CSV table of C-alpha atoms in Angstrom, one decimal:
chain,number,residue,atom,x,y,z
A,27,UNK,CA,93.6,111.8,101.1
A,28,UNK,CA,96.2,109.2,99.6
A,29,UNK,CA,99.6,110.1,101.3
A,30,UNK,CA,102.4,109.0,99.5
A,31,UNK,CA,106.5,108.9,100.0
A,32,UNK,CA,108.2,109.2,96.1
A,33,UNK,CA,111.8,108.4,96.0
A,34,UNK,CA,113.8,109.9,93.2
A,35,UNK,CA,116.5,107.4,92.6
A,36,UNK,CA,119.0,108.0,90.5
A,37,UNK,CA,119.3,105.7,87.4
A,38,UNK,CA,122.2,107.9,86.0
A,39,UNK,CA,125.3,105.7,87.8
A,40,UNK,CA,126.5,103.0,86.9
A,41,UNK,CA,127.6,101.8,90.0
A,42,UNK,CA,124.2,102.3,91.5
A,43,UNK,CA,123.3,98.4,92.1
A,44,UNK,CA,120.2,97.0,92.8
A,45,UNK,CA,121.5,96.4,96.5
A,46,UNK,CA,122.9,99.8,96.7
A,47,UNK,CA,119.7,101.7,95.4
A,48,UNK,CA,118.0,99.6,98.1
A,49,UNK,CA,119.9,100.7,100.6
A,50,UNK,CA,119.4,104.6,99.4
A,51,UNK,CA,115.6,104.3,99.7
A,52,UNK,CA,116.2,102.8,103.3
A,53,UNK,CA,118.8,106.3,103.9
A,54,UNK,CA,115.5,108.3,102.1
A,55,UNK,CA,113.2,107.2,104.2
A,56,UNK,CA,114.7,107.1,107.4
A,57,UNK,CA,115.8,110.7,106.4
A,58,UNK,CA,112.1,111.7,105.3
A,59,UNK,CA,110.8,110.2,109.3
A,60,UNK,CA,114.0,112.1,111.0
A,61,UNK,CA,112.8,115.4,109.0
A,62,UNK,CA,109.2,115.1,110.1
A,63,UNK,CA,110.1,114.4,114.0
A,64,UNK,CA,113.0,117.5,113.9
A,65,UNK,CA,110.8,119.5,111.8
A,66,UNK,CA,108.4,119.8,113.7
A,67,UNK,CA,105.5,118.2,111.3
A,68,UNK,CA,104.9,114.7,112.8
A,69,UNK,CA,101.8,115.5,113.8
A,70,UNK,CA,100.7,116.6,110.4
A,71,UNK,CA,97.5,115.3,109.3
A,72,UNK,CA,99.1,113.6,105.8
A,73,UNK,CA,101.9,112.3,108.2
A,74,UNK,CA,99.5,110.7,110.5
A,75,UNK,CA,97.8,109.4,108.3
A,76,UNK,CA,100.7,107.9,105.9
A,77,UNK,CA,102.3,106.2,109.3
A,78,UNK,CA,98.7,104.7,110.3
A,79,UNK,CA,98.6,102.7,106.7
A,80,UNK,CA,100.4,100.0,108.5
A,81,UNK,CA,100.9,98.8,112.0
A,82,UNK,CA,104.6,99.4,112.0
A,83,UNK,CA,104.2,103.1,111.4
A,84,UNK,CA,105.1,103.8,107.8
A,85,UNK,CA,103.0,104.1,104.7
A,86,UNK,CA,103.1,103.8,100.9
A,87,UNK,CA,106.0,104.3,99.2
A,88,UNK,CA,106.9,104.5,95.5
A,89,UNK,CA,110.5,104.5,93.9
A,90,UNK,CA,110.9,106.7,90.9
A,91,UNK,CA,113.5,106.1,88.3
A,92,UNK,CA,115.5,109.8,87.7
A,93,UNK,CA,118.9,111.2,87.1
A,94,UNK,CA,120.6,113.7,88.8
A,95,UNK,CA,118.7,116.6,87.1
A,96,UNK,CA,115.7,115.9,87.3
A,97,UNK,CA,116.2,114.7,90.9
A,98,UNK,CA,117.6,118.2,91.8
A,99,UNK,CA,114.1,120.2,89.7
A,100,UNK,CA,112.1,118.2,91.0
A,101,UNK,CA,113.0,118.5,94.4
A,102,UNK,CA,114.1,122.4,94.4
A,103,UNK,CA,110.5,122.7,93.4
A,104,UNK,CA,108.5,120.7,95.7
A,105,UNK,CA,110.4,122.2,98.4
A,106,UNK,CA,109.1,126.2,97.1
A,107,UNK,CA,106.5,125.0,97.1
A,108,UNK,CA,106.3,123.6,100.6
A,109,UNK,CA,106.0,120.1,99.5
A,110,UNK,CA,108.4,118.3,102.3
A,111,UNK,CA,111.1,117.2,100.5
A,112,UNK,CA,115.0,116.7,100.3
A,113,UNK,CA,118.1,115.2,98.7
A,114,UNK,CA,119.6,112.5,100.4
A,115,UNK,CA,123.8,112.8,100.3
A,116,UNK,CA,125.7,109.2,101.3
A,117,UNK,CA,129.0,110.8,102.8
A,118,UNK,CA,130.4,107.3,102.2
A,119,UNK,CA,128.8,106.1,99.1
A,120,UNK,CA,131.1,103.0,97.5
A,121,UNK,CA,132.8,103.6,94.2
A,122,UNK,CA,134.9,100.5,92.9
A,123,UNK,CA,137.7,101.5,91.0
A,124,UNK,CA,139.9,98.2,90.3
A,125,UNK,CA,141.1,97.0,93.3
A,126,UNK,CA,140.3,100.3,95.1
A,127,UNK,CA,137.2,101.5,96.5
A,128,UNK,CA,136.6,105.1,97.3
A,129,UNK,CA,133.6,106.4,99.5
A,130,UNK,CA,133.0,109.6,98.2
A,131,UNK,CA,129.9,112.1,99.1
A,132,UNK,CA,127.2,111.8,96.3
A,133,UNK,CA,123.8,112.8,96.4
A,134,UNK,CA,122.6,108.9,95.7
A,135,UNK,CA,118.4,110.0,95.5
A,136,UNK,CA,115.9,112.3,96.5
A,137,UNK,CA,112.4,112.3,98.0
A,138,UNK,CA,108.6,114.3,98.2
A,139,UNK,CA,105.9,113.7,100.2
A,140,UNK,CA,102.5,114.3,99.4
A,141,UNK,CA,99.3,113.8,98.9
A,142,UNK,CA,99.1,111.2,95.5
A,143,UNK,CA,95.7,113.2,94.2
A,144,UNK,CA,97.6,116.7,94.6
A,145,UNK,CA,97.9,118.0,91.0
A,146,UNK,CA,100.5,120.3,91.9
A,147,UNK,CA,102.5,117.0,92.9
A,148,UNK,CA,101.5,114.6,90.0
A,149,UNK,CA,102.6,117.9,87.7
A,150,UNK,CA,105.8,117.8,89.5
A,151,UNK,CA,106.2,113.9,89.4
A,152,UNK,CA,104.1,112.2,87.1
A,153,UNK,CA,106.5,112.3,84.1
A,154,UNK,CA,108.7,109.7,86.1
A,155,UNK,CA,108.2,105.9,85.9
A,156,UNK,CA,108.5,103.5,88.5
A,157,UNK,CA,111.9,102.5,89.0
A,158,UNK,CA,112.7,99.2,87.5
């Protein structure tokens, strides 16, 4: 069993900066730990065992490079089929515009959890690379 966090960042904005998609994969996996504790699942064996990798409680992750589309598929099909997974929406994402900045609501990345030798999974999200 090889439990694994995927990120589906989006690569399709232009204002998505390195420091910015950083801080979306901090929102997705804080999101992906709040969903496990409110969901009732922490105590899920795959959990467990993700958040025992390391001795500060969280396990592998890997960011995948994605636009919005295949974001949306891919998640809207790991979660029919049970797969924990959600979009993460920034309520306040930053959006320069001259000498104005607008937060705006955007759905910034997504994220699965699984196990990495699941088939099902890798035919959901092998296609992506790593993000770069």
């Amino acid at each position: 069993m090889t439990p694994v966090l995927y990120i589906l960042m989006r690569t399709d904005l232009d204002s998505m900066n390195p420091g910015k998609a950083m801080a979306q994969a901090s929102h997705a996996s804080n999101a992906f730990v709040h969903l496990a504790e409110v969901g009732g699942w922490a105590e899920d064996e795959l959990y467990q065992t993700w958040t025992d990798q390391t001795r500060q409680g969280f396990g592998t992750v890997l960011v995948l490079g994605v636009n919005e589309a295949q974001m949306k598929t891919a998640v809207d099909i790991a979660y029919s089929l049970n797969y924990v997974s959600d979009i993460v929406n920034d309520p306040t994402y930053p959006l320069r515009d001259g000498d104005c900045t607008h937060f705006i609501p955007l759905d910034t990345c997504g994220f699965v959890f699984g196990n990495k030798d699941d088939s099902v999974l890798q035919s959901i999200l092998g296609n992506f690379e790593l993000h770069n």
